[in-house]
């Protein structure tokens, strides 16, 4: 309740938004100024019943409140210099990624079941806590778990594997189970508050797509599904940029047996980032505990693929 009141306060900071409009926005899932700023007026109008001209004004006010404006090239350079990297635990994989998983961006790991997506998410949640000279950011992680596959036991093991205290490491990972796509999006809206107040440098969404696929199945729901997913990705991107955090998402896809000789990265489902900014990494099973990683359409990263291993202690280079 107190939470609800505070949110209404936030939204009513916007000119033209009174308590009842704020209420409508919140009920439709636009729970923060950021959520309003990245929405389209059409979307807001359709979801809340607020008239389109009023929605246009509200979105404009939200964008102004967040200072969405032109930047100089110099500012862009300075932002780029703020980008930091988190080691994956494998030198090979770090090199493929240009030094590790970057802050201020979304990195998508996609691949079939067992390809190592969840293991990488666990490893990064541990590694972000390492000191900077060991490839971390001495910071905490948020783990949004949509499939219930997070395992604290595995975190303990990985913490030992990098020489950190397992209890401390577990203390610094905020885990939450997202029960449906709506909840998943609401969690991200809430994160604007948490990330601002706490030293969080990694946000994991494992997996980003499963709820959306289950709730919006088939071709007839594709447009709706994509629209919601895009809004979700937008929100994540805003978090990454405003607070200089790394966002890591996973996406299960099926390998295509029919294109044996074709491009294996053209898996069924494909990656979700589309042409949104970010890094897409395709993962593939290889012999035993080995996995192959390939970065897909990233002009700023070297072409090619690499091999890493999922060991007892976590993600490493193969022996
Ligand atoms: P889906 O979520 O089903 O799409 O798969 P995923 O890509 O998330 O696969 P995940 O990261 O869960 O990788 C599973 C693989 O990691 C297993 O096949 C195991 O080989 C390995 N693995 C998982 N847990 C452990 C562990 O505790 N010890 C070791 N040595 N390997 C593990
Ligand atoms: Mg998984």
CSV table of C-alpha atoms in Angstrom, one decimal, residues 147-252:
chain,number,residue,atom,x,y,z
A,147,UNK,CA,11.6,-21.1,-15.1
A,148,UNK,CA,12.6,-21.9,-11.5
A,149,UNK,CA,16.0,-23.1,-12.5
A,150,UNK,CA,18.1,-20.9,-10.2
A,151,UNK,CA,20.1,-23.1,-7.8
A,152,UNK,CA,21.8,-21.6,-4.7
A,153,UNK,CA,23.8,-24.8,-4.4
A,154,UNK,CA,25.4,-24.0,-7.7
A,155,UNK,CA,26.2,-20.4,-6.6
A,156,UNK,CA,28.0,-21.8,-3.5
A,157,UNK,CA,30.1,-24.1,-5.7
A,158,UNK,CA,31.0,-21.3,-8.1
A,159,UNK,CA,31.8,-18.9,-5.3
A,160,UNK,CA,34.2,-21.4,-3.9
A,161,UNK,CA,35.6,-21.8,-7.4
A,162,UNK,CA,36.6,-18.2,-7.5
A,163,UNK,CA,37.7,-18.0,-3.9
A,164,UNK,CA,34.9,-15.9,-2.6
A,165,UNK,CA,32.9,-16.6,0.6
A,166,UNK,CA,29.8,-18.5,-0.5
A,167,UNK,CA,27.5,-17.0,2.2
A,168,UNK,CA,28.5,-13.5,1.3
A,169,UNK,CA,28.1,-14.2,-2.4
A,170,UNK,CA,24.6,-15.6,-1.9
A,171,UNK,CA,23.8,-12.5,0.2
A,172,UNK,CA,24.6,-10.3,-2.7
A,173,UNK,CA,22.3,-11.9,-5.3
A,174,UNK,CA,18.7,-10.8,-5.2
A,175,UNK,CA,16.6,-13.6,-6.6
A,176,UNK,CA,13.0,-13.3,-7.7
A,177,UNK,CA,10.7,-15.7,-9.4
A,178,UNK,CA,8.6,-14.1,-12.1
A,179,UNK,CA,5.3,-15.9,-12.2
A,180,UNK,CA,4.0,-14.6,-15.6
A,181,UNK,CA,4.9,-12.0,-18.2
A,182,UNK,CA,3.0,-9.2,-16.5
A,183,UNK,CA,4.8,-9.9,-13.3
A,184,UNK,CA,8.1,-10.1,-15.1
A,185,UNK,CA,7.6,-6.6,-16.6
A,186,UNK,CA,6.4,-5.2,-13.3
A,187,UNK,CA,9.6,-6.5,-11.6
A,188,UNK,CA,11.7,-4.6,-14.1
A,189,UNK,CA,9.7,-1.4,-13.5
A,190,UNK,CA,10.4,-1.8,-9.8
A,191,UNK,CA,14.1,-2.3,-10.4
A,192,UNK,CA,14.5,1.4,-11.3
A,193,UNK,CA,14.2,2.0,-7.6
A,194,UNK,CA,16.3,-0.8,-6.3
A,195,UNK,CA,19.2,-0.3,-8.7
A,196,UNK,CA,19.3,3.4,-7.9
A,197,UNK,CA,19.7,2.7,-4.2
A,198,UNK,CA,21.9,-0.4,-4.2
A,199,UNK,CA,25.2,-1.3,-5.8
A,200,UNK,CA,23.7,-3.5,-8.5
A,201,UNK,CA,25.8,-4.0,-11.7
A,202,UNK,CA,24.1,-7.1,-13.2
A,203,UNK,CA,20.5,-7.9,-14.0
A,204,UNK,CA,19.7,-11.4,-15.3
A,205,UNK,CA,16.5,-12.4,-16.9
A,206,UNK,CA,16.5,-16.2,-17.3
A,207,UNK,CA,14.7,-16.8,-19.6
A,208,UNK,CA,13.3,-13.6,-21.1
A,209,UNK,CA,10.9,-15.4,-23.5
A,210,UNK,CA,9.4,-18.4,-21.8
A,211,UNK,CA,6.3,-16.7,-20.2
A,212,UNK,CA,5.7,-14.6,-23.4
A,213,UNK,CA,5.8,-17.7,-25.5
A,214,UNK,CA,3.5,-19.7,-23.2
A,215,UNK,CA,1.0,-16.9,-22.8
A,216,UNK,CA,0.9,-15.7,-26.4
A,217,UNK,CA,1.2,-18.9,-28.5
A,218,UNK,CA,0.9,-19.2,-32.2
A,219,UNK,CA,1.0,-16.8,-35.1
A,220,UNK,CA,-2.2,-15.0,-34.2
A,221,UNK,CA,-0.6,-13.7,-31.0
A,222,UNK,CA,2.8,-12.9,-32.5
A,223,UNK,CA,2.2,-9.2,-32.9
A,224,UNK,CA,1.0,-8.7,-29.3
A,225,UNK,CA,3.8,-10.9,-28.0
A,226,UNK,CA,6.4,-8.9,-29.8
A,227,UNK,CA,5.0,-5.6,-28.7
A,228,UNK,CA,5.1,-6.6,-25.1
A,229,UNK,CA,8.6,-8.1,-25.4
A,230,UNK,CA,9.8,-4.9,-27.1
A,231,UNK,CA,8.5,-2.8,-24.2
A,232,UNK,CA,10.2,-5.2,-21.8
A,233,UNK,CA,13.5,-5.0,-23.7
A,234,UNK,CA,13.2,-1.2,-23.8
A,235,UNK,CA,12.8,-1.0,-20.1
A,236,UNK,CA,15.8,-3.2,-19.6
A,237,UNK,CA,17.8,-1.1,-22.0
A,238,UNK,CA,16.9,2.0,-20.1
A,239,UNK,CA,18.0,0.4,-16.8
A,240,UNK,CA,21.3,-0.6,-18.5
A,241,UNK,CA,21.9,2.9,-19.7
A,242,UNK,CA,20.8,5.0,-16.8
A,243,UNK,CA,22.5,3.0,-14.1
A,244,UNK,CA,25.5,1.6,-16.1
A,245,UNK,CA,24.5,-2.0,-15.4
A,246,UNK,CA,25.0,-5.2,-17.4
A,247,UNK,CA,21.7,-6.8,-18.5
A,248,UNK,CA,21.9,-10.5,-19.5
A,249,UNK,CA,18.9,-12.2,-21.0
A,250,UNK,CA,18.5,-15.8,-22.1
A,251,UNK,CA,16.3,-17.3,-24.8
A,252,UNK,CA,15.8,-21.0,-25.6
